Short mmCIF file of C-alpha atoms and ligand atoms in Angstrom, two decimals:
data_model
loop_
_atom_site.label_atom_id
_atom_site.label_comp_id
_atom_site.label_asym_id
_atom_site.label_seq_id
_atom_site.Cartn_x
_atom_site.Cartn_y
_atom_site.Cartn_z
CA MET A 190 23.17 -20.11 -6.99
CA THR A 191 25.46 -17.22 -7.93
CA TYR A 192 23.55 -13.96 -8.13
CA GLU A 193 24.17 -11.41 -10.89
CA THR A 194 21.00 -9.33 -10.78
CA ILE A 195 20.29 -9.23 -7.06
CA ARG A 196 22.29 -9.11 -3.84
CA TYR A 197 21.44 -11.27 -0.85
CA GLU A 198 23.03 -10.13 2.40
CA VAL A 199 22.48 -11.27 5.94
CA ASP A 200 22.79 -8.80 8.79
CA GLY A 201 22.07 -10.56 12.08
CA PRO A 202 18.46 -11.80 11.99
CA VAL A 203 17.60 -9.69 8.92
CA ALA A 204 18.15 -10.81 5.32
CA TRP A 205 18.36 -8.12 2.64
CA LEU A 206 17.34 -8.93 -0.93
CA THR A 207 18.39 -6.00 -3.09
CA LEU A 208 17.27 -5.85 -6.71
CA ASP A 209 20.47 -4.82 -8.44
CA ARG A 210 19.82 -3.57 -11.97
CA PRO A 211 19.81 0.16 -11.23
CA ASP A 212 20.28 1.25 -14.88
CA SER A 213 16.80 -0.06 -15.69
CA LEU A 214 15.29 0.93 -12.32
CA ASN A 215 15.60 -2.75 -11.34
CA ALA A 216 13.28 -3.97 -14.07
CA LEU A 217 12.52 -7.67 -13.80
CA THR A 218 14.07 -10.26 -16.08
CA GLY A 219 13.61 -14.02 -15.96
CA GLN A 220 17.04 -14.26 -14.40
CA LEU A 221 16.21 -11.70 -11.73
CA SER A 222 12.95 -13.46 -10.83
CA ALA A 223 14.78 -16.79 -10.54
CA GLU A 224 17.53 -15.30 -8.39
CA ALA A 225 15.02 -13.48 -6.19
CA GLY A 226 13.02 -16.70 -5.78
CA ASP A 227 16.18 -18.52 -4.74
CA ALA A 228 17.02 -15.80 -2.19
CA VAL A 229 13.48 -15.83 -0.73
CA ALA A 230 13.78 -19.61 -0.35
CA ALA A 231 17.18 -19.18 1.35
CA ALA A 232 15.68 -16.71 3.82
CA GLY A 233 12.84 -19.13 4.47
CA ALA A 234 15.15 -22.08 5.06
CA ASP A 235 17.40 -20.26 7.53
CA ASP A 236 15.87 -20.31 11.02
CA ALA A 237 18.26 -17.56 12.11
CA ILE A 238 16.58 -15.15 9.67
CA ARG A 239 13.55 -13.53 11.28
CA CYS A 240 12.79 -10.78 8.76
CA LEU A 241 13.34 -10.33 5.02
CA VAL A 242 13.75 -6.90 3.45
CA ILE A 243 13.24 -6.47 -0.29
CA THR A 244 14.58 -3.22 -1.69
CA GLY A 245 16.16 -1.77 -4.81
CA GLU A 246 19.58 -0.41 -5.72
CA GLY A 247 19.76 3.13 -7.09
CA ARG A 248 16.86 5.48 -7.67
CA GLY A 249 14.21 2.85 -8.47
CA PHE A 250 12.54 0.12 -6.45
CA CYS A 251 11.38 -1.94 -9.43
CA ALA A 252 10.05 -0.82 -12.84
CA GLY A 253 8.19 -4.09 -13.47
CA GLN A 254 8.95 -6.34 -16.39
CA ASP A 255 12.09 -5.39 -18.31
CA LEU A 256 10.52 -4.38 -21.60
CA LYS A 257 13.95 -4.56 -23.28
CA ASP A 258 14.80 -8.06 -22.02
CA PRO A 259 16.11 -9.98 -25.07
CA SER A 260 14.51 -13.16 -23.69
CA LEU A 261 11.11 -11.62 -24.55
CA GLY A 262 12.09 -12.20 -28.19
CA THR A 263 12.21 -9.75 -31.05
CA ASP A 264 8.47 -9.89 -31.74
CA LEU A 265 6.75 -8.66 -28.57
CA THR A 266 3.36 -9.69 -29.96
CA LYS A 267 4.47 -13.31 -29.61
CA ILE A 268 5.36 -13.31 -25.90
CA ASP A 269 4.24 -16.46 -24.09
CA PHE A 270 2.59 -14.44 -21.31
CA GLU A 271 0.91 -17.38 -19.68
CA GLY A 272 3.97 -19.60 -19.51
CA MET A 273 6.18 -16.71 -18.47
CA LEU A 274 3.91 -15.51 -15.68
CA ARG A 275 3.38 -19.01 -14.33
CA ARG A 276 7.11 -19.83 -14.40
CA THR A 277 8.46 -16.60 -12.95
CA TYR A 278 6.30 -13.92 -11.32
CA ASN A 279 3.55 -16.16 -9.97
CA ARG A 280 5.97 -18.38 -8.07
CA LEU A 281 7.93 -15.45 -6.71
CA ILE A 282 4.83 -13.63 -5.45
CA VAL A 283 3.43 -16.71 -3.70
CA SER A 284 6.80 -17.51 -2.11
CA ILE A 285 6.93 -14.01 -0.60
CA VAL A 286 3.31 -13.99 0.61
CA ASP A 287 3.75 -17.49 2.09
CA LEU A 288 7.12 -16.85 3.73
CA PRO A 289 6.68 -17.77 7.40
CA LYS A 290 8.45 -14.64 8.61
CA PRO A 291 7.84 -10.92 8.16
CA VAL A 292 8.69 -9.37 4.80
CA VAL A 293 9.32 -5.63 4.48
CA ALA A 294 9.32 -3.93 1.09
CA GLY A 295 11.76 -1.04 1.33
CA VAL A 296 10.39 1.05 -1.52
CA ASN A 297 13.38 3.31 -2.13
CA GLY A 298 12.15 4.75 -5.43
CA VAL A 299 9.61 4.31 -8.21
CA ALA A 300 7.61 1.07 -8.29
CA ALA A 301 5.85 0.34 -11.58
CA GLY A 302 3.81 -2.55 -12.96
CA ALA A 303 4.92 -5.85 -11.47
CA GLY A 304 7.12 -3.75 -9.17
CA VAL A 305 3.95 -2.53 -7.45
CA SER A 306 2.76 -6.13 -7.10
CA LEU A 307 6.13 -7.09 -5.65
CA ALA A 308 5.78 -4.36 -3.02
CA CYS A 309 2.22 -5.49 -2.31
CA ALA A 310 3.39 -9.08 -1.73
CA ALA A 311 5.37 -7.88 1.29
CA ASP A 312 3.66 -7.56 4.66
CA VAL A 313 4.51 -3.88 5.08
CA ARG A 314 5.86 -1.16 2.82
CA ILE A 315 8.35 1.36 4.19
CA VAL A 316 8.48 4.01 1.51
CA SER A 317 11.04 6.70 0.78
CA SER A 318 9.70 10.21 0.27
CA ALA A 319 11.42 10.00 -3.15
CA ALA A 320 9.34 6.98 -4.22
CA SER A 321 6.18 6.77 -6.29
CA PHE A 322 3.83 4.05 -7.48
CA ILE A 323 2.40 3.52 -10.95
CA GLN A 324 0.17 0.66 -12.10
CA ALA A 325 1.81 0.99 -15.50
CA PHE A 326 0.25 -2.11 -17.07
CA VAL A 327 -2.63 -0.22 -18.71
CA LYS A 328 -0.16 2.08 -20.44
CA ILE A 329 1.02 -0.89 -22.49
CA GLY A 330 -2.41 -2.41 -22.93
CA LEU A 331 -2.19 -5.01 -20.16
CA LEU A 332 -4.03 -5.70 -16.95
CA PRO A 333 -2.22 -5.84 -13.61
CA ASP A 334 -0.56 -9.19 -13.04
CA SER A 335 1.67 -10.76 -10.40
CA GLY A 336 -1.26 -10.65 -7.99
CA GLY A 337 -2.15 -7.02 -8.71
CA ASN A 338 -5.86 -7.83 -8.83
CA TYR A 339 -5.74 -9.67 -5.52
CA LEU A 340 -3.20 -7.89 -3.36
CA LEU A 341 -3.73 -4.20 -4.19
CA PRO A 342 -7.53 -4.18 -3.57
CA ARG A 343 -6.93 -5.88 -0.23
CA ILE A 344 -4.49 -3.15 0.74
CA VAL A 345 -6.18 0.01 -0.54
CA GLY A 346 -9.76 -1.15 -1.22
CA TYR A 347 -11.50 -2.06 -4.45
CA ALA A 348 -12.36 1.41 -5.74
CA LYS A 349 -8.90 2.90 -5.33
CA ALA A 350 -7.19 -0.23 -6.70
CA LEU A 351 -9.41 -0.19 -9.76
CA GLU A 352 -8.86 3.53 -10.27
CA LEU A 353 -5.07 3.16 -10.11
CA SER A 354 -5.20 0.13 -12.41
CA ILE A 355 -7.37 1.64 -15.14
CA THR A 356 -5.78 5.09 -15.16
CA GLY A 357 -2.12 4.12 -14.71
CA ASP A 358 -1.75 7.40 -12.82
CA ARG A 359 1.41 7.85 -10.82
CA ILE A 360 0.96 8.52 -7.10
CA SER A 361 3.46 10.04 -4.71
CA ALA A 362 4.73 8.43 -1.50
CA GLU A 363 2.47 10.75 0.52
CA GLU A 364 -0.60 9.75 -1.48
CA ALA A 365 0.39 6.09 -1.12
CA HIS A 366 0.49 6.63 2.63
CA ARG A 367 -2.88 8.37 2.64
CA ILE A 368 -4.55 5.40 0.90
CA GLY A 369 -2.79 2.80 3.06
CA LEU A 370 -0.38 1.49 0.42
CA ALA A 371 2.65 2.87 2.24
CA THR A 372 2.92 1.70 5.85
CA ALA A 373 5.17 4.66 6.57
CA VAL A 374 6.92 7.35 4.55
CA VAL A 375 10.50 8.10 5.51
CA ASP A 376 12.63 11.02 4.44
CA ALA A 377 14.86 9.92 1.55
CA GLU A 378 17.97 11.04 3.48
CA SER A 379 17.36 8.72 6.42
CA PHE A 380 15.56 5.97 4.48
CA ARG A 381 18.09 3.17 4.77
CA GLY A 382 18.63 3.60 8.52
CA GLU A 383 14.92 3.79 9.28
CA LEU A 384 14.22 0.79 7.06
CA ALA A 385 16.89 -1.20 8.92
CA ALA A 386 15.44 -0.13 12.28
CA TYR A 387 11.94 -1.19 11.22
CA ALA A 388 13.22 -4.58 10.04
CA ALA A 389 15.18 -5.07 13.26
CA LYS A 390 12.04 -4.31 15.26
CA LEU A 391 10.07 -6.99 13.37
CA ALA A 392 12.95 -9.46 13.63
CA ALA A 393 12.87 -9.17 17.43
CA LEU A 394 9.18 -10.15 17.65
CA PRO A 395 7.82 -13.71 18.01
CA THR A 396 8.40 -14.97 14.47
CA LYS A 397 6.04 -17.94 14.76
CA ALA A 398 3.18 -15.70 15.87
CA ILE A 399 3.84 -13.42 12.90
CA ALA A 400 3.93 -16.40 10.53
CA ALA A 401 0.64 -17.62 12.01
CA SER A 402 -1.00 -14.20 11.59
CA LYS A 403 0.10 -14.07 7.95
CA ARG A 404 -1.21 -17.56 7.24
CA VAL A 405 -4.49 -17.35 9.14
CA MET A 406 -5.44 -13.83 8.03
CA ARG A 407 -4.83 -14.76 4.42
CA LYS A 408 -6.81 -17.97 4.74
CA ALA A 409 -9.64 -16.18 6.57
CA GLN A 410 -10.27 -14.09 3.44
CA GLY A 411 -12.02 -17.18 2.07
CA LEU A 412 -13.60 -18.49 5.30
CA THR A 413 -16.75 -17.78 7.27
CA LEU A 414 -16.54 -16.24 10.75
CA GLU A 415 -17.20 -19.63 12.34
CA GLU A 416 -14.49 -21.30 10.26
CA THR A 417 -12.09 -18.51 11.15
CA LEU A 418 -12.85 -18.85 14.86
CA ASP A 419 -12.14 -22.59 14.62
CA LEU A 420 -8.87 -22.03 12.80
CA GLU A 421 -7.78 -19.36 15.30
CA ALA A 422 -8.47 -21.73 18.21
CA GLN A 423 -6.41 -24.46 16.56
CA VAL A 424 -3.45 -22.24 15.67
CA GLN A 425 -3.52 -20.47 19.05
CA ALA A 426 -3.07 -23.88 20.67
CA GLU A 427 0.06 -24.39 18.57
CA LEU A 428 1.43 -20.97 19.50
CA GLY A 429 0.70 -21.62 23.15
CA ALA A 430 3.34 -24.34 23.04
CA THR A 431 6.10 -22.02 21.78
CA HIS A 432 9.01 -20.64 23.76
CA ASP A 433 8.03 -17.12 22.77
CA PHE A 434 4.59 -17.46 24.35
CA ALA A 435 6.14 -18.54 27.65
CA GLU A 436 8.72 -15.75 27.40
CA GLY A 437 6.01 -13.17 26.68
CA ILE A 438 4.03 -14.23 29.73
CA PHE A 439 7.07 -14.32 32.06
CA ALA A 440 8.27 -10.95 30.79
CA PHE A 441 4.85 -9.44 31.48
CA LEU A 442 4.67 -10.89 34.99
CA GLU A 443 8.26 -9.89 35.77
CA LYS A 444 7.69 -6.39 34.35
CA ARG A 445 10.63 -6.62 31.93
CA ASP A 446 11.10 -6.53 28.17
CA ALA A 447 10.60 -9.89 26.50
CA ARG A 448 13.51 -11.57 24.75
CA PHE A 449 11.87 -13.47 21.94
CA THR A 450 13.88 -16.04 20.03
CA GLY A 451 11.51 -16.97 17.23
CA THR A 452 11.05 -20.46 18.66
C1 LHQ B 872 13.25 0.27 -18.16
C2 LHQ B 872 12.01 -0.04 -17.61
C3 LHQ B 872 11.40 -1.28 -17.92
C4 LHQ B 872 13.28 -1.72 -19.26
C5 LHQ B 872 12.56 1.91 -16.92
N1 LHQ B 872 12.08 -2.07 -18.76
N2 LHQ B 872 13.87 -0.56 -18.99
C6 LHQ B 872 4.56 -9.25 -17.36
C7 LHQ B 872 4.70 -10.23 -18.40
C8 LHQ B 872 5.20 -9.92 -19.68
C9 LHQ B 872 5.36 -8.77 -20.26
C10 LHQ B 872 4.97 -7.55 -19.80
O1 LHQ B 872 4.83 -7.21 -18.46
C11 LHQ B 872 4.58 -7.93 -17.41
C12 LHQ B 872 4.33 -7.22 -16.14
C13 LHQ B 872 4.70 -5.77 -16.09
O2 LHQ B 872 5.40 -5.37 -15.20
S1 LHQ B 872 4.05 -4.73 -17.26
C14 LHQ B 872 4.71 -3.13 -16.79
C15 LHQ B 872 6.13 -2.95 -17.25
N3 LHQ B 872 6.68 -1.71 -16.75
C16 LHQ B 872 6.41 -0.53 -17.31
O3 LHQ B 872 5.64 -0.41 -18.25
C17 LHQ B 872 7.13 0.67 -16.73
C18 LHQ B 872 8.03 1.30 -17.76
N4 LHQ B 872 8.78 2.38 -17.17
C19 LHQ B 872 8.28 3.61 -16.98
O4 LHQ B 872 7.14 3.89 -17.24
C20 LHQ B 872 9.19 4.64 -16.40
O5 LHQ B 872 10.53 4.25 -16.64
C21 LHQ B 872 9.01 4.84 -14.88
C22 LHQ B 872 7.64 5.52 -14.63
C23 LHQ B 872 9.06 3.53 -14.10
C24 LHQ B 872 10.11 5.77 -14.34
O6 LHQ B 872 10.20 6.92 -15.15
P1 LHQ B 872 11.48 7.87 -15.02
O7 LHQ B 872 11.77 8.15 -13.60
O8 LHQ B 872 11.22 9.04 -15.92
O9 LHQ B 872 12.72 7.00 -15.56
P2 LHQ B 872 13.06 6.62 -17.07
O10 LHQ B 872 11.83 6.28 -17.82
O11 LHQ B 872 13.96 7.63 -17.65
O12 LHQ B 872 13.87 5.24 -16.87
C25 LHQ B 872 15.26 5.22 -16.52
C26 LHQ B 872 15.89 4.11 -17.31
O13 LHQ B 872 15.29 2.86 -16.92
C27 LHQ B 872 15.65 4.24 -18.82
O14 LHQ B 872 16.76 3.71 -19.49
P3 LHQ B 872 17.72 4.66 -20.34
O15 LHQ B 872 18.73 3.73 -20.93
O16 LHQ B 872 16.88 5.37 -21.34
O17 LHQ B 872 18.30 5.61 -19.32
C28 LHQ B 872 14.46 3.33 -19.03
O18 LHQ B 872 14.36 2.84 -20.34
C29 LHQ B 872 14.76 2.21 -18.08
N5 LHQ B 872 13.56 1.48 -17.71
N6 LHQ B 872 11.60 0.99 -16.84
N7 LHQ B 872 10.24 -1.66 -17.41
#
């Protein structure tokens, strides 16, 4: 697929998916969602990729749905919300959450509406000091979508997620960090370098163990303690057969840094 609204670049073991519609603060169109979905799948299919970064070009991370997208039609009261969400956003969000490798949202600037959900679908959020978050849906009479009712409460807790969703108040990067939405806040000047360093750090870790943590912790949200213990025992047995487990043990015994390969 040729990309017109995103860029997909590979730098060693890290793939960079950059939303590339800076004039609209990287607002989402059907085309952008399709291209992003294709890029996420490409990162998933390439064993050499051990971390995916999702970030935005220009001063925005993602302003949510492009409210000027001609494909919405001329009569906005007639939007096929259900079909549109199922076809585009829903698939993209699940593909990111399910990606069996770490995903870093590099929140370079404002995230609004579905842009907040996109950031929440990543495993961690490295946030520029110039960024902010706004659950903008309520300002246009909608409820959070793209997983906003599932992901955000799991990150910041029910009360704060509900407050942000029903007020539509904008919060700063520092506030996002205080409530646990931002994993780290980085000075805007050094953002790109620190984001790359964070991604490189994740890419050097045992990828299969990370994939297992993502899968099991998500699944455990709907399991009992006993079911979770069972699942952990089963998946730990699988990880025990990986190269990276053996390498981790040898490195510990030999008092050296481990060289994980993601296998
Ligand atoms: C935009 C947008 C945008 C187009 C900024 N669209 N151009 C799912 C299914 C179906 C339909 C509906 O929605 C959904 C899910 C959703 O995501 S709903 C939420 C949609 N997003 C919003 O409501 C956010 C709208 N944007 C804003 O509130 C502000 O732009 C924010 C707070 C993000 C940033 O404010 P500022 O920093 O003051 O920037 P700005 O407003 O001046 O925007 C810069 C440009 O970007 C401007 O264009 P212009 O040609 O005037 O310079 C905006 O029109 C454009 N832009 N967001 N979502």
